[in-house]
Amino acid sequence: MRSLKLILSCFLFVSSTAMAHNGMLHIESNNDFATTQEKLLETLKEKGMKVFATIRHSKGAEDVGVTINPTTLIIFGNPKVGAPLMACTQMVGIDLPQKALITQDEEGKVMLTYNDPAYLKERHEIRGCDAVLEKVRKALANFAKAATN
């Protein structure tokens, strides 16, 4: 368990404020964990996104006697954005709806992580949908900025 925490801490330390790693963008929050989560949920609702689920991984771990740092996954989307992307290739549906992971490390540093649309383009070999992907990229970046500032 200690090794896992050390590995996760090193991973988060190496990730910069907005660094892409393995297809994910990691944004360090200027807020505490609860505020980051609240601001993200508020922003998503304000922008017409449907929040499908809020999964408190740390609560699930606690329920089975495992202690992990605060970790919550928020699953959200809007068919107005997702459907045009799926019209490009249905296989992107494996990565939709969108997800945002909020984590806090041992030192209290809070990170918001989400899939980089450029990674989705590469992973699913999406062609001819750059405008849709750019719209997704901008929206996700704006949501992250609102939650972390």
Short mmCIF file of C-alpha atoms in Angstrom, two decimals:
data_model
loop_
_atom_site.label_atom_id
_atom_site.label_comp_id
_atom_site.label_asym_id
_atom_site.label_seq_id
_atom_site.Cartn_x
_atom_site.Cartn_y
_atom_site.Cartn_z
CA MET A 1 0.00 0.00 0.00
CA ARG A 2 2.84 2.35 0.85
CA SER A 3 4.47 1.64 -2.51
CA LEU A 4 1.23 2.43 -4.31
CA LYS A 5 0.92 5.75 -2.49
CA LEU A 6 4.54 6.57 -3.30
CA ILE A 7 4.04 5.75 -6.97
CA LEU A 8 0.85 7.83 -7.14
CA SER A 9 2.55 10.71 -5.35
CA CYS A 10 5.49 10.60 -7.77
CA PHE A 11 3.09 10.51 -10.71
CA LEU A 12 1.21 13.56 -9.48
CA PHE A 13 4.46 15.37 -8.66
CA VAL A 14 5.82 14.80 -12.16
CA SER A 15 2.58 16.02 -13.73
CA SER A 16 2.69 19.76 -14.17
CA THR A 17 -0.22 22.17 -13.88
CA ALA A 18 -1.62 21.20 -17.29
CA MET A 19 0.52 18.34 -18.47
CA ALA A 20 -0.73 15.62 -20.79
CA HIS A 21 0.28 12.12 -19.76
CA ASN A 22 -1.01 8.92 -21.33
CA GLY A 23 -3.83 10.82 -22.99
CA MET A 24 -4.88 12.63 -19.83
CA LEU A 25 -4.62 16.28 -18.88
CA HIS A 26 -3.78 17.01 -15.24
CA ILE A 27 -4.71 20.43 -13.84
CA GLU A 28 -3.62 21.46 -10.35
CA SER A 29 -6.43 23.15 -8.46
CA ASN A 30 -6.09 26.36 -6.48
CA ASN A 31 -9.02 25.13 -4.39
CA ASP A 32 -9.49 22.43 -1.81
CA PHE A 33 -11.01 19.09 -2.82
CA ALA A 34 -14.63 19.88 -1.90
CA THR A 35 -14.57 23.32 -3.54
CA THR A 36 -13.06 21.93 -6.74
CA GLN A 37 -15.80 19.31 -6.90
CA GLU A 38 -18.58 21.80 -6.13
CA LYS A 39 -17.31 24.31 -8.70
CA LEU A 40 -17.03 21.64 -11.38
CA LEU A 41 -20.56 20.37 -10.75
CA GLU A 42 -21.96 23.93 -10.76
CA THR A 43 -20.14 24.78 -13.99
CA LEU A 44 -21.30 21.61 -15.73
CA LYS A 45 -24.92 22.32 -14.83
CA GLU A 46 -24.63 25.99 -15.85
CA LYS A 47 -23.26 24.93 -19.26
CA GLY A 48 -26.08 22.47 -19.93
CA MET A 49 -24.14 19.30 -19.23
CA LYS A 50 -25.95 16.37 -17.69
CA VAL A 51 -24.16 14.84 -14.71
CA PHE A 52 -24.79 11.11 -15.05
CA ALA A 53 -22.91 10.04 -11.94
CA THR A 54 -20.66 11.21 -9.15
CA ILE A 55 -18.63 8.27 -7.93
CA ARG A 56 -16.83 8.75 -4.63
CA HIS A 57 -14.06 6.18 -5.00
CA SER A 58 -12.71 7.07 -1.56
CA LYS A 59 -16.12 6.31 -0.02
CA GLY A 60 -16.30 2.98 -1.86
CA ALA A 61 -12.84 2.09 -0.62
CA GLU A 62 -13.80 3.07 2.92
CA ASP A 63 -16.86 0.80 2.71
CA VAL A 64 -14.55 -2.21 2.18
CA GLY A 65 -12.00 -1.19 4.80
CA VAL A 66 -9.45 0.43 2.48
CA THR A 67 -8.21 3.97 3.03
CA ILE A 68 -7.39 6.09 -0.01
CA ASN A 69 -7.03 9.83 -0.39
CA PRO A 70 -10.11 11.77 -1.51
CA THR A 71 -10.94 10.64 -5.04
CA THR A 72 -14.14 11.37 -6.98
CA LEU A 73 -15.07 10.61 -10.58
CA ILE A 74 -17.70 12.78 -12.25
CA ILE A 75 -19.31 11.41 -15.42
CA PHE A 76 -21.02 14.02 -17.58
CA GLY A 77 -21.99 14.91 -21.12
CA ASN A 78 -24.45 16.36 -23.58
CA PRO A 79 -25.75 14.58 -26.70
CA LYS A 80 -25.44 17.86 -28.64
CA VAL A 81 -21.67 17.42 -28.36
CA GLY A 82 -21.29 13.66 -27.96
CA ALA A 83 -23.59 12.62 -30.81
CA PRO A 84 -21.67 14.54 -33.52
CA LEU A 85 -18.46 13.00 -32.21
CA MET A 86 -20.00 9.53 -32.35
CA ALA A 87 -21.19 10.26 -35.90
CA CYS A 88 -17.49 10.48 -36.77
CA THR A 89 -16.84 7.05 -35.27
CA GLN A 90 -19.06 5.03 -32.98
CA MET A 91 -16.04 3.55 -31.23
CA VAL A 92 -15.48 6.82 -29.36
CA GLY A 93 -18.57 5.80 -27.39
CA ILE A 94 -16.33 3.65 -25.19
CA ASP A 95 -14.88 6.93 -23.86
CA LEU A 96 -18.18 8.80 -23.61
CA PRO A 97 -19.73 10.32 -21.61
CA GLN A 98 -16.82 12.49 -20.53
CA LYS A 99 -15.17 11.93 -17.18
CA ALA A 100 -13.32 14.16 -14.74
CA LEU A 101 -11.33 12.72 -11.85
CA ILE A 102 -10.67 14.87 -8.80
CA THR A 103 -7.92 13.65 -6.47
CA GLN A 104 -6.11 14.90 -3.40
CA ASP A 105 -2.65 13.70 -2.38
CA GLU A 106 -1.11 13.33 1.09
CA GLU A 107 0.09 16.95 1.06
CA GLY A 108 -3.38 18.26 0.21
CA LYS A 109 -2.64 19.05 -3.44
CA VAL A 110 -5.80 18.70 -5.51
CA MET A 111 -5.73 17.67 -9.17
CA LEU A 112 -8.44 17.56 -11.81
CA THR A 113 -7.75 15.03 -14.58
CA TYR A 114 -9.62 14.37 -17.81
CA ASN A 115 -9.08 12.72 -21.19
CA ASP A 116 -7.32 14.86 -23.78
CA PRO A 117 -9.51 15.07 -26.92
CA ALA A 118 -6.31 14.81 -29.00
CA TYR A 119 -5.80 11.39 -27.43
CA LEU A 120 -9.35 10.38 -28.33
CA LYS A 121 -8.70 11.48 -31.91
CA GLU A 122 -5.61 9.30 -32.08
CA ARG A 123 -7.05 6.37 -30.15
CA HIS A 124 -10.17 6.13 -32.30
CA GLU A 125 -8.56 7.31 -35.56
CA ILE A 126 -11.14 10.09 -35.87
CA ARG A 127 -10.94 11.81 -39.27
CA GLY A 128 -12.78 14.85 -40.57
CA CYS A 129 -14.12 15.95 -37.20
CA ASP A 130 -11.54 18.48 -36.11
CA ALA A 131 -14.18 21.17 -35.50
CA VAL A 132 -16.13 18.89 -33.15
CA LEU A 133 -12.96 17.83 -31.33
CA GLU A 134 -11.92 21.46 -30.94
CA LYS A 135 -15.32 22.29 -29.47
CA VAL A 136 -14.89 19.44 -26.98
CA ARG A 137 -11.33 20.53 -26.16
CA LYS A 138 -12.39 24.11 -25.45
CA ALA A 139 -15.37 23.05 -23.36
CA LEU A 140 -13.33 20.67 -21.21
CA ALA A 141 -10.59 23.25 -20.73
CA ASN A 142 -13.17 25.85 -19.67
CA PHE A 143 -14.81 23.44 -17.22
CA ALA A 144 -11.42 22.59 -15.70
CA LYS A 145 -10.42 26.25 -15.46
CA ALA A 146 -13.67 27.17 -13.71
CA ALA A 147 -13.28 24.34 -11.20
CA THR A 148 -9.61 24.86 -10.41
CA ASN A 149 -9.36 28.68 -10.20
#
